[in-house]
């Protein structure tokens, strides 16, 4: 079992954070597709907290690739919306535990993401980013800024993983996300699920959408085709519907089939 599979199978349970494990089945599909298509670059995240998603991305690195973790970490006075609370010490400990042989390939950059730009990412990493998670500040201006940073440093064939776009606890995130889409029509969402929206360049989105739909069918995941702001998207990891019955009469109990043959 490689490091990623071990992390998916159980390692992630030991890392505090918000990444839902079901997402990992889809990240591997995207990673494999990128490798088949010759897409390379770094992996990166803005807003790593203790590294729950970052470590999964890092474990997908090919030889020679690097990762970058951007967070305000110990300057939590800058965390104006109190979304998580990065802790560099805990993060580095988790990374060394789950990726002992490659932990030194992670570039850790403390600071406010509002000071970071796509050019700054490229300068620090010396390469574009093929998987970029955006999960830092949860206010519209920050979300939109961070998505621009990801878009400006994305590899051709790269994917942005936007967090909390439909999370009712963070209503401003969807405002920032939709603003980004209107400012960058060359990007399009292609999948929604596990509290993430996946975004690629518009010309790459249809192939990623089919990839996600196929993976979802393979897994027997509950999913459906929908639209998001005029773009086709595949909704994955849908919870089973639980109707609210209120005062409606209870449905009659289902009869058990006793297997008696009619005479
Ligand atoms: C919800 S947590 C991230 C969760 C993480 N991605 C995971 O997989 O569990 C949000 C993180 O964003 C960081 N953060 C908040 N505002 C930020 C900002 N303006 N710049 C950089 N990081 C920020 C916080 O310190 C926190 O670690």
PDB file of C-alpha atoms and ligand atoms in Angstrom:
ATOM      1  CA  UNK A   1       0.000   0.000   0.000  1.00  0.00           C
ATOM      2  CA  UNK A   2       1.501   3.374  -0.952  1.00  0.00           C
ATOM      3  CA  UNK A   3       1.422   6.451   1.287  1.00  0.00           C
ATOM      4  CA  UNK A   4      -1.701   7.903  -0.319  1.00  0.00           C
ATOM      5  CA  UNK A   5      -3.658   4.637  -0.033  1.00  0.00           C
ATOM      6  CA  UNK A   6      -2.646   4.252   3.611  1.00  0.00           C
ATOM      7  CA  UNK A   7      -3.740   7.836   4.295  1.00  0.00           C
ATOM      8  CA  UNK A   8      -7.053   7.275   2.492  1.00  0.00           C
ATOM      9  CA  UNK A   9      -7.641   3.957   4.253  1.00  0.00           C
ATOM     10  CA  UNK A  10      -7.260   5.391   7.734  1.00  0.00           C
ATOM     11  CA  UNK A  11      -4.348   7.789   8.263  1.00  0.00           C
ATOM     12  CA  UNK A  12      -6.516  10.845   7.662  1.00  0.00           C
ATOM     13  CA  UNK A  13      -8.599  10.008  10.750  1.00  0.00           C
ATOM     14  CA  UNK A  14      -5.673  11.135  12.902  1.00  0.00           C
ATOM     15  CA  UNK A  15      -5.503  14.605  11.311  1.00  0.00           C
ATOM     16  CA  UNK A  16      -7.992  17.167  12.574  1.00  0.00           C
ATOM     17  CA  UNK A  17      -9.735  19.103   9.806  1.00  0.00           C
ATOM     18  CA  UNK A  18     -12.696  19.310   7.460  1.00  0.00           C
ATOM     19  CA  UNK A  19     -11.813  17.267   4.383  1.00  0.00           C
ATOM     20  CA  UNK A  20     -14.415  14.530   3.787  1.00  0.00           C
ATOM     21  CA  UNK A  21     -12.702  11.240   2.957  1.00  0.00           C
ATOM     22  CA  UNK A  22     -15.040  10.446   0.024  1.00  0.00           C
ATOM     23  CA  UNK A  23     -13.331  13.246  -1.913  1.00  0.00           C
ATOM     24  CA  UNK A  24     -10.125  11.205  -2.057  1.00  0.00           C
ATOM     25  CA  UNK A  25     -11.584   8.624  -4.478  1.00  0.00           C
ATOM     26  CA  UNK A  26     -12.152  11.448  -6.947  1.00  0.00           C
ATOM     27  CA  UNK A  27      -8.799  13.151  -6.346  1.00  0.00           C
ATOM     28  CA  UNK A  28      -6.990   9.929  -7.284  1.00  0.00           C
ATOM     29  CA  UNK A  29      -9.000   9.755 -10.520  1.00  0.00           C
ATOM     30  CA  UNK A  30      -8.060  13.354 -11.374  1.00  0.00           C
ATOM     31  CA  UNK A  31      -4.425  12.767 -10.419  1.00  0.00           C
ATOM     32  CA  UNK A  32      -4.228   9.645 -12.583  1.00  0.00           C
ATOM     33  CA  UNK A  33      -5.845  11.458 -15.519  1.00  0.00           C
ATOM     34  CA  UNK A  34      -3.383  14.344 -15.168  1.00  0.00           C
ATOM     35  CA  UNK A  35      -0.439  11.938 -15.114  1.00  0.00           C
ATOM     36  CA  UNK A  36      -1.745  10.126 -18.224  1.00  0.00           C
ATOM     37  CA  UNK A  37      -2.175  13.459 -19.999  1.00  0.00           C
ATOM     38  CA  UNK A  38       1.333  14.636 -19.051  1.00  0.00           C
ATOM     39  CA  UNK A  39       0.036  17.407 -16.782  1.00  0.00           C
ATOM     40  CA  UNK A  40       2.684  18.264 -14.213  1.00  0.00           C
ATOM     41  CA  UNK A  41       3.378  20.914 -11.619  1.00  0.00           C
ATOM     42  CA  UNK A  42       3.094  21.323  -7.885  1.00  0.00           C
ATOM     43  CA  UNK A  43       0.169  20.802  -5.542  1.00  0.00           C
ATOM     44  CA  UNK A  44      -0.847  23.635  -3.217  1.00  0.00           C
ATOM     45  CA  UNK A  45      -3.375  24.736  -0.658  1.00  0.00           C
ATOM     46  CA  UNK A  46      -4.361  28.084   0.813  1.00  0.00           C
ATOM     47  CA  UNK A  47      -5.741  27.339   4.298  1.00  0.00           C
ATOM     48  CA  UNK A  48      -4.192  24.089   5.528  1.00  0.00           C
ATOM     49  CA  UNK A  49      -5.172  24.105   9.243  1.00  0.00           C
ATOM     50  CA  UNK A  50      -3.553  20.823  10.465  1.00  0.00           C
ATOM     51  CA  UNK A  51      -3.087  19.424   6.948  1.00  0.00           C
ATOM     52  CA  UNK A  52      -6.019  17.020   6.535  1.00  0.00           C
ATOM     53  CA  UNK A  53      -6.475  17.697   2.796  1.00  0.00           C
ATOM     54  CA  UNK A  54      -2.991  19.081   2.174  1.00  0.00           C
ATOM     55  CA  UNK A  55      -1.326  15.796   3.191  1.00  0.00           C
ATOM     56  CA  UNK A  56      -3.521  13.863   0.721  1.00  0.00           C
ATOM     57  CA  UNK A  57      -2.504  16.254  -2.079  1.00  0.00           C
ATOM     58  CA  UNK A  58       1.146  16.023  -1.044  1.00  0.00           C
ATOM     59  CA  UNK A  59       1.008  12.201  -1.142  1.00  0.00           C
ATOM     60  CA  UNK A  60      -0.004  12.404  -4.818  1.00  0.00           C
ATOM     61  CA  UNK A  61       3.289  14.087  -5.800  1.00  0.00           C
ATOM     62  CA  UNK A  62       5.335  12.451  -8.534  1.00  0.00           C
ATOM     63  CA  UNK A  63       9.116  12.325  -8.264  1.00  0.00           C
ATOM     64  CA  UNK A  64      10.506  15.820  -8.636  1.00  0.00           C
ATOM     65  CA  UNK A  65       7.214  17.585  -7.859  1.00  0.00           C
ATOM     66  CA  UNK A  66       6.765  19.886  -4.851  1.00  0.00           C
ATOM     67  CA  UNK A  67       3.932  21.106  -2.682  1.00  0.00           C
ATOM     68  CA  UNK A  68       3.169  24.462  -1.094  1.00  0.00           C
ATOM     69  CA  UNK A  69       1.162  25.175   2.055  1.00  0.00           C
ATOM     70  CA  UNK A  70      -0.097  28.739   2.541  1.00  0.00           C
ATOM     71  CA  UNK A  71      -1.690  29.699   5.866  1.00  0.00           C
ATOM     72  CA  UNK A  72      -1.513  32.481   8.417  1.00  0.00           C
ATOM     73  CA  UNK A  73      -0.604  29.758  10.915  1.00  0.00           C
ATOM     74  CA  UNK A  74       0.449  31.441  14.146  1.00  0.00           C
ATOM     75  CA  UNK A  75      -0.791  34.946  13.225  1.00  0.00           C
ATOM     76  CA  UNK A  76      -4.382  33.993  14.003  1.00  0.00           C
ATOM     77  CA  UNK A  77      -5.278  37.641  14.673  1.00  0.00           C
ATOM     78  CA  UNK A  78      -5.424  37.859  10.836  1.00  0.00           C
ATOM     79  CA  UNK A  79      -8.004  35.052  10.698  1.00  0.00           C
ATOM     80  CA  UNK A  80     -10.897  37.515  10.566  1.00  0.00           C
ATOM     81  CA  UNK A  81     -13.640  34.964  10.023  1.00  0.00           C
ATOM     82  CA  UNK A  82     -12.249  32.345  12.439  1.00  0.00           C
ATOM     83  CA  UNK A  83     -12.429  29.602   9.824  1.00  0.00           C
ATOM     84  CA  UNK A  84     -10.205  26.926  11.319  1.00  0.00           C
ATOM     85  CA  UNK A  85      -6.972  27.838  13.063  1.00  0.00           C
ATOM     86  CA  UNK A  86      -3.771  26.786  11.358  1.00  0.00           C
ATOM     87  CA  UNK A  87      -1.049  25.542  13.673  1.00  0.00           C
ATOM     88  CA  UNK A  88       2.330  25.179  11.989  1.00  0.00           C
ATOM     89  CA  UNK A  89       3.775  22.868  14.655  1.00  0.00           C
ATOM     90  CA  UNK A  90       0.875  20.401  14.509  1.00  0.00           C
ATOM     91  CA  UNK A  91       0.774  20.636  10.709  1.00  0.00           C
ATOM     92  CA  UNK A  92       4.489  19.831  10.311  1.00  0.00           C
ATOM     93  CA  UNK A  93       4.215  16.963  12.793  1.00  0.00           C
ATOM     94  CA  UNK A  94       1.274  15.474  10.841  1.00  0.00           C
ATOM     95  CA  UNK A  95       3.097  15.879   7.533  1.00  0.00           C
ATOM     96  CA  UNK A  96       6.225  14.125   8.831  1.00  0.00           C
ATOM     97  CA  UNK A  97       4.112  11.322  10.269  1.00  0.00           C
ATOM     98  CA  UNK A  98       2.144  10.606   7.087  1.00  0.00           C
ATOM     99  CA  UNK A  99       4.769  11.526   4.475  1.00  0.00           C
ATOM    100  CA  UNK A 100       8.064  10.807   6.264  1.00  0.00           C
ATOM    101  CA  UNK A 101      10.153  10.382   3.114  1.00  0.00           C
ATOM    102  CA  UNK A 102       8.885  13.440   1.232  1.00  0.00           C
ATOM    103  CA  UNK A 103       7.954  15.969   3.936  1.00  0.00           C
ATOM    104  CA  UNK A 104      10.933  18.162   2.980  1.00  0.00           C
ATOM    105  CA  UNK A 105       9.407  18.681  -0.467  1.00  0.00           C
ATOM    106  CA  UNK A 106       6.687  20.865   1.104  1.00  0.00           C
ATOM    107  CA  UNK A 107       7.255  24.596   1.009  1.00  0.00           C
ATOM    108  CA  UNK A 108       5.518  26.141   4.015  1.00  0.00           C
ATOM    109  CA  UNK A 109       4.618  29.796   3.579  1.00  0.00           C
ATOM    110  CA  UNK A 110       3.119  31.657   6.538  1.00  0.00           C
ATOM    111  CA  UNK A 111       1.177  34.834   5.844  1.00  0.00           C
ATOM    112  CA  UNK A 112      -2.099  36.448   4.853  1.00  0.00           C
ATOM    113  CA  UNK A 113      -3.279  35.073   1.494  1.00  0.00           C
ATOM    114  CA  UNK A 114      -4.477  38.578   0.558  1.00  0.00           C
ATOM    115  CA  UNK A 115      -0.757  39.391   0.140  1.00  0.00           C
ATOM    116  CA  UNK A 116      -0.247  36.380  -2.156  1.00  0.00           C
ATOM    117  CA  UNK A 117      -0.649  36.453  -5.954  1.00  0.00           C
ATOM    118  CA  UNK A 118      -0.362  33.893  -8.723  1.00  0.00           C
ATOM    119  CA  UNK A 119       3.011  35.432  -9.652  1.00  0.00           C
ATOM    120  CA  UNK A 120       4.112  35.043  -6.017  1.00  0.00           C
ATOM    121  CA  UNK A 121       3.181  31.349  -6.093  1.00  0.00           C
ATOM    122  CA  UNK A 122       5.126  30.831  -9.330  1.00  0.00           C
ATOM    123  CA  UNK A 123       8.125  32.705  -7.962  1.00  0.00           C
ATOM    124  CA  UNK A 124       8.216  30.636  -4.769  1.00  0.00           C
ATOM    125  CA  UNK A 125       7.645  27.267  -6.421  1.00  0.00           C
ATOM    126  CA  UNK A 126       9.341  27.841  -9.758  1.00  0.00           C
ATOM    127  CA  UNK A 127       6.519  25.895 -11.393  1.00  0.00           C
ATOM    128  CA  UNK A 128       2.766  25.982 -11.976  1.00  0.00           C
ATOM    129  CA  UNK A 129       0.283  24.104  -9.786  1.00  0.00           C
ATOM    130  CA  UNK A 130      -1.754  21.139 -11.070  1.00  0.00           C
ATOM    131  CA  UNK A 131      -3.976  20.692  -7.964  1.00  0.00           C
ATOM    132  CA  UNK A 132      -4.781  23.840  -5.976  1.00  0.00           C
ATOM    133  CA  UNK A 133      -7.109  23.764  -2.959  1.00  0.00           C
ATOM    134  CA  UNK A 134      -8.631  27.067  -1.820  1.00  0.00           C
ATOM    135  CA  UNK A 135      -9.806  26.862   1.795  1.00  0.00           C
ATOM    136  CA  UNK A 136      -8.428  29.952   3.551  1.00  0.00           C
ATOM    137  CA  UNK A 137     -10.498  32.973   4.611  1.00  0.00           C
ATOM    138  CA  UNK A 138     -14.235  32.473   4.088  1.00  0.00           C
ATOM    139  CA  UNK A 139     -15.295  36.024   3.200  1.00  0.00           C
ATOM    140  CA  UNK A 140     -16.231  36.883  -0.393  1.00  0.00           C
ATOM    141  CA  UNK A 141     -13.277  39.219  -1.044  1.00  0.00           C
ATOM    142  CA  UNK A 142     -10.777  36.677   0.275  1.00  0.00           C
ATOM    143  CA  UNK A 143     -12.380  33.721  -1.541  1.00  0.00           C
ATOM    144  CA  UNK A 144     -12.414  35.618  -4.832  1.00  0.00           C
ATOM    145  CA  UNK A 145      -8.816  36.821  -4.362  1.00  0.00           C
ATOM    146  CA  UNK A 146      -7.567  33.321  -3.483  1.00  0.00           C
ATOM    147  CA  UNK A 147      -9.360  31.772  -6.483  1.00  0.00           C
ATOM    148  CA  UNK A 148      -7.644  34.340  -8.739  1.00  0.00           C
ATOM    149  CA  UNK A 149      -4.301  33.378  -7.171  1.00  0.00           C
ATOM    150  CA  UNK A 150      -5.003  29.708  -7.896  1.00  0.00           C
ATOM    151  CA  UNK A 151      -6.195  30.455 -11.455  1.00  0.00           C
ATOM    152  CA  UNK A 152      -3.132  32.606 -12.213  1.00  0.00           C
ATOM    153  CA  UNK A 153      -0.722  29.875 -11.156  1.00  0.00           C
ATOM    154  CA  UNK A 154      -2.615  26.826 -12.473  1.00  0.00           C
ATOM    155  CA  UNK A 155      -0.938  24.390 -14.894  1.00  0.00           C
ATOM    156  CA  UNK A 156      -2.680  23.734 -18.212  1.00  0.00           C
ATOM    157  CA  UNK A 157      -4.882  20.739 -17.288  1.00  0.00           C
ATOM    158  CA  UNK A 158      -4.868  21.796 -13.621  1.00  0.00           C
ATOM    159  CA  UNK A 159      -7.792  21.683 -11.180  1.00  0.00           C
ATOM    160  CA  UNK A 160      -8.881  24.102  -8.443  1.00  0.00           C
ATOM    161  CA  UNK A 161     -10.655  22.636  -5.402  1.00  0.00           C
ATOM    162  CA  UNK A 162     -12.901  25.318  -3.898  1.00  0.00           C
ATOM    163  CA  UNK A 163     -14.193  24.673  -0.375  1.00  0.00           C
ATOM    164  CA  UNK A 164     -17.502  25.502   1.354  1.00  0.00           C
ATOM    165  CA  UNK A 165     -19.177  27.088  -1.700  1.00  0.00           C
ATOM    166  CA  UNK A 166     -22.541  25.621  -0.638  1.00  0.00           C
ATOM    167  CA  UNK A 167     -21.951  25.461   3.101  1.00  0.00           C
ATOM    168  CA  UNK A 168     -24.711  27.437   4.806  1.00  0.00           C
ATOM    169  CA  UNK A 169     -22.390  28.168   7.726  1.00  0.00           C
ATOM    170  CA  UNK A 170     -20.267  30.314   5.363  1.00  0.00           C
ATOM    171  CA  UNK A 171     -22.779  32.139   3.147  1.00  0.00           C
ATOM    172  CA  UNK A 172     -20.259  34.631   1.746  1.00  0.00           C
ATOM    173  CA  UNK A 173     -18.150  31.904   0.114  1.00  0.00           C
ATOM    174  CA  UNK A 174     -20.632  31.410  -2.750  1.00  0.00           C
ATOM    175  CA  UNK A 175     -20.626  35.182  -3.358  1.00  0.00           C
ATOM    176  CA  UNK A 176     -16.839  35.184  -3.802  1.00  0.00           C
ATOM    177  CA  UNK A 177     -16.990  32.026  -5.901  1.00  0.00           C
ATOM    178  CA  UNK A 178     -19.610  33.395  -8.326  1.00  0.00           C
ATOM    179  CA  UNK A 179     -17.745  36.703  -8.558  1.00  0.00           C
ATOM    180  CA  UNK A 180     -14.617  34.771  -9.546  1.00  0.00           C
ATOM    181  CA  UNK A 181     -16.537  32.846 -12.238  1.00  0.00           C
ATOM    182  CA  UNK A 182     -17.934  36.064 -13.699  1.00  0.00           C
ATOM    183  CA  UNK A 183     -14.468  37.695 -13.710  1.00  0.00           C
ATOM    184  CA  UNK A 184     -12.761  34.625 -15.207  1.00  0.00           C
ATOM    185  CA  UNK A 185     -15.020  33.150 -17.899  1.00  0.00           C
ATOM    186  CA  UNK A 186     -12.122  31.005 -19.115  1.00  0.00           C
ATOM    187  CA  UNK A 187     -12.695  28.820 -16.023  1.00  0.00           C
ATOM    188  CA  UNK A 188     -15.645  26.482 -15.424  1.00  0.00           C
ATOM    189  CA  UNK A 189     -16.858  24.274 -12.579  1.00  0.00           C
ATOM    190  CA  UNK A 190     -17.330  20.587 -13.445  1.00  0.00           C
ATOM    191  CA  UNK A 191     -18.133  18.787 -10.180  1.00  0.00           C
ATOM    192  CA  UNK A 192     -19.806  19.529  -6.852  1.00  0.00           C
ATOM    193  CA  UNK A 193     -19.646  17.314  -3.783  1.00  0.00           C
ATOM    194  CA  UNK A 194     -18.008  16.478  -0.468  1.00  0.00           C
ATOM    195  CA  UNK A 195     -18.307  20.207   0.323  1.00  0.00           C
ATOM    196  CA  UNK A 196     -16.103  21.140  -2.651  1.00  0.00           C
ATOM    197  CA  UNK A 197     -16.590  22.587  -6.126  1.00  0.00           C
ATOM    198  CA  UNK A 198     -14.008  21.451  -8.668  1.00  0.00           C
ATOM    199  CA  UNK A 199     -13.007  23.972 -11.339  1.00  0.00           C
ATOM    200  CA  UNK A 200     -10.806  23.739 -14.448  1.00  0.00           C
ATOM    201  CA  UNK A 201     -10.098  25.774 -17.559  1.00  0.00           C
ATOM    202  CA  UNK A 202     -13.273  25.760 -19.669  1.00  0.00           C
ATOM    203  CA  UNK A 203     -11.629  23.672 -22.401  1.00  0.00           C
ATOM    204  CA  UNK A 204     -10.566  21.001 -19.872  1.00  0.00           C
ATOM    205  CA  UNK A 205     -13.830  20.897 -17.887  1.00  0.00           C
ATOM    206  CA  UNK A 206     -15.843  18.499 -20.157  1.00  0.00           C
ATOM    207  CA  UNK A 207     -13.193  15.753 -19.925  1.00  0.00           C
ATOM    208  CA  UNK A 208     -12.964  16.147 -16.140  1.00  0.00           C
ATOM    209  CA  UNK A 209     -16.752  16.074 -15.875  1.00  0.00           C
ATOM    210  CA  UNK A 210     -16.929  12.732 -17.741  1.00  0.00           C
ATOM    211  CA  UNK A 211     -14.068  11.388 -15.640  1.00  0.00           C
ATOM    212  CA  UNK A 212     -15.897  12.251 -12.415  1.00  0.00           C
ATOM    213  CA  UNK A 213     -19.186  10.790 -13.691  1.00  0.00           C
ATOM    214  CA  UNK A 214     -17.446   7.540 -14.665  1.00  0.00           C
ATOM    215  CA  UNK A 215     -15.655   7.271 -11.306  1.00  0.00           C
ATOM    216  CA  UNK A 216     -18.886   7.961  -9.488  1.00  0.00           C
ATOM    217  CA  UNK A 217     -20.684   5.175 -11.415  1.00  0.00           C
ATOM    218  CA  UNK A 218     -17.799   2.793 -10.682  1.00  0.00           C
ATOM    219  CA  UNK A 219     -18.040   3.533  -6.958  1.00  0.00           C
ATOM    220  CA  UNK A 220     -21.854   3.296  -6.870  1.00  0.00           C
ATOM    221  CA  UNK A 221     -21.800   6.834  -5.434  1.00  0.00           C
ATOM    222  CA  UNK A 222     -25.144   8.727  -5.444  1.00  0.00           C
ATOM    223  CA  UNK A 223     -24.761  11.393  -8.129  1.00  0.00           C
ATOM    224  CA  UNK A 224     -26.595  13.369 -10.815  1.00  0.00           C
ATOM    225  CA  UNK A 225     -25.997  15.878 -13.612  1.00  0.00           C
ATOM    226  CA  UNK A 226     -26.936  19.468 -12.764  1.00  0.00           C
ATOM    227  CA  UNK A 227     -26.053  22.999 -13.831  1.00  0.00           C
ATOM    228  CA  UNK A 228     -24.094  25.605 -11.904  1.00  0.00           C
ATOM    229  CA  UNK A 229     -24.224  29.158 -13.222  1.00  0.00           C
ATOM    230  CA  UNK A 230     -24.784  27.877 -16.764  1.00  0.00           C
ATOM    231  CA  UNK A 231     -22.095  25.167 -16.600  1.00  0.00           C
ATOM    232  CA  UNK A 232     -22.852  21.428 -16.579  1.00  0.00           C
ATOM    233  CA  UNK A 233     -21.582  19.849 -13.354  1.00  0.00           C
ATOM    234  CA  UNK A 234     -21.696  16.351 -11.903  1.00  0.00           C
ATOM    235  CA  UNK A 235     -22.981  16.347  -8.316  1.00  0.00           C
ATOM    236  CA  UNK A 236     -21.296  13.547  -6.348  1.00  0.00           C
ATOM    237  CA  UNK A 237     -21.542  12.084  -2.847  1.00  0.00           C
ATOM    238  CA  UNK A 238     -25.200  13.029  -2.527  1.00  0.00           C
ATOM    239  CA  UNK A 239     -26.711  12.111   0.845  1.00  0.00           C
ATOM    240  CA  UNK A 240     -29.768   9.827   0.820  1.00  0.00           C
ATOM    241  CA  UNK A 241     -32.911  11.995   0.803  1.00  0.00           C
ATOM    242  CA  UNK A 242     -34.615  12.103   4.192  1.00  0.00           C
ATOM    243  CA  UNK A 243     -38.168  13.413   3.770  1.00  0.00           C
ATOM    244  CA  UNK A 244     -39.546  15.564   6.549  1.00  0.00           C
ATOM    245  CA  UNK A 245     -42.903  13.962   7.311  1.00  0.00           C
ATOM    246  CA  UNK A 246     -44.292  16.552   9.735  1.00  0.00           C
ATOM    247  CA  UNK A 247     -47.832  15.523  10.714  1.00  0.00           C
ATOM    248  CA  UNK A 248     -48.474  13.418   7.629  1.00  0.00           C
ATOM    249  CA  UNK A 249     -49.857   9.942   8.437  1.00  0.00           C
ATOM    250  CA  UNK A 250     -47.154   7.347   8.827  1.00  0.00           C
ATOM    251  CA  UNK A 251     -46.781   5.035   5.828  1.00  0.00           C
ATOM    252  CA  UNK A 252     -48.221   1.538   6.424  1.00  0.00           C
ATOM    253  CA  UNK A 253     -45.554  -0.916   7.598  1.00  0.00           C
ATOM    254  CA  UNK A 254     -44.181  -3.008   4.764  1.00  0.00           C
ATOM    255  CA  UNK A 255     -45.393  -6.631   4.855  1.00  0.00           C
ATOM    256  CA  UNK A 256     -42.736  -9.224   5.259  1.00  0.00           C
ATOM    257  CA  UNK A 257     -42.777 -11.870   2.542  1.00  0.00           C
ATOM    258  CA  UNK A 258     -42.907 -15.158   4.381  1.00  0.00           C
ATOM    259  CA  UNK A 259     -42.115 -17.271   1.388  1.00  0.00           C
ATOM    260  CA  UNK A 260     -45.411 -19.268   1.663  1.00  0.00           C
ATOM    261  CA  UNK A 261     -46.589 -20.602  -1.656  1.00  0.00           C
ATOM    262  CA  UNK A 262     -50.268 -20.073  -2.618  1.00  0.00           C
ATOM    263  CA  UNK A 263     -52.157 -23.384  -2.623  1.00  0.00           C
TER     264      UNK A 263
HETATM  265  C1  LIG B   1     -11.180  25.651   7.320  1.00  0.00           C
HETATM  266  S1  LIG B   1      -9.495  25.768   7.692  1.00  0.00           S
HETATM  267  C2  LIG B   1      -8.734  24.754   6.479  1.00  0.00           C
HETATM  268  C3  LIG B   1      -9.077  23.294   6.578  1.00  0.00           C
HETATM  269  C4  LIG B   1      -8.159  22.369   5.816  1.00  0.00           C
HETATM  270  N1  LIG B   1      -8.102  22.698   4.402  1.00  0.00           N
HETATM  271  C5  LIG B   1      -8.515  20.923   6.012  1.00  0.00           C
HETATM  272  O1  LIG B   1      -8.307  20.114   5.097  1.00  0.00           O
HETATM  273  O2  LIG B   1      -8.990  20.540   7.093  1.00  0.00           O
HETATM  274  C6  LIG B   1      -9.101  27.384   7.176  1.00  0.00           C
HETATM  275  C7  LIG B   1      -7.637  27.752   7.332  1.00  0.00           C
HETATM  276  O3  LIG B   1      -7.436  28.993   6.667  1.00  0.00           O
HETATM  277  C8  LIG B   1      -6.514  29.775   7.396  1.00  0.00           C
HETATM  278  N2  LIG B   1      -6.779  31.179   7.039  1.00  0.00           N
HETATM  279  C9  LIG B   1      -7.832  31.949   7.381  1.00  0.00           C
HETATM  280  N3  LIG B   1      -7.741  33.172   6.832  1.00  0.00           N
HETATM  281  C10 LIG B   1      -6.581  33.177   6.107  1.00  0.00           C
HETATM  282  C11 LIG B   1      -5.897  34.149   5.326  1.00  0.00           C
HETATM  283  N4  LIG B   1      -6.394  35.392   5.151  1.00  0.00           N
HETATM  284  N5  LIG B   1      -4.716  33.804   4.739  1.00  0.00           N
HETATM  285  C12 LIG B   1      -4.190  32.568   4.893  1.00  0.00           C
HETATM  286  N6  LIG B   1      -4.796  31.604   5.621  1.00  0.00           N
HETATM  287  C13 LIG B   1      -5.973  31.896   6.229  1.00  0.00           C
HETATM  288  C14 LIG B   1      -6.779  29.430   8.858  1.00  0.00           C
HETATM  289  O4  LIG B   1      -5.622  29.651   9.659  1.00  0.00           O
HETATM  290  C15 LIG B   1      -7.164  27.941   8.763  1.00  0.00           C
HETATM  291  O5  LIG B   1      -6.033  27.134   8.983  1.00  0.00           O
END
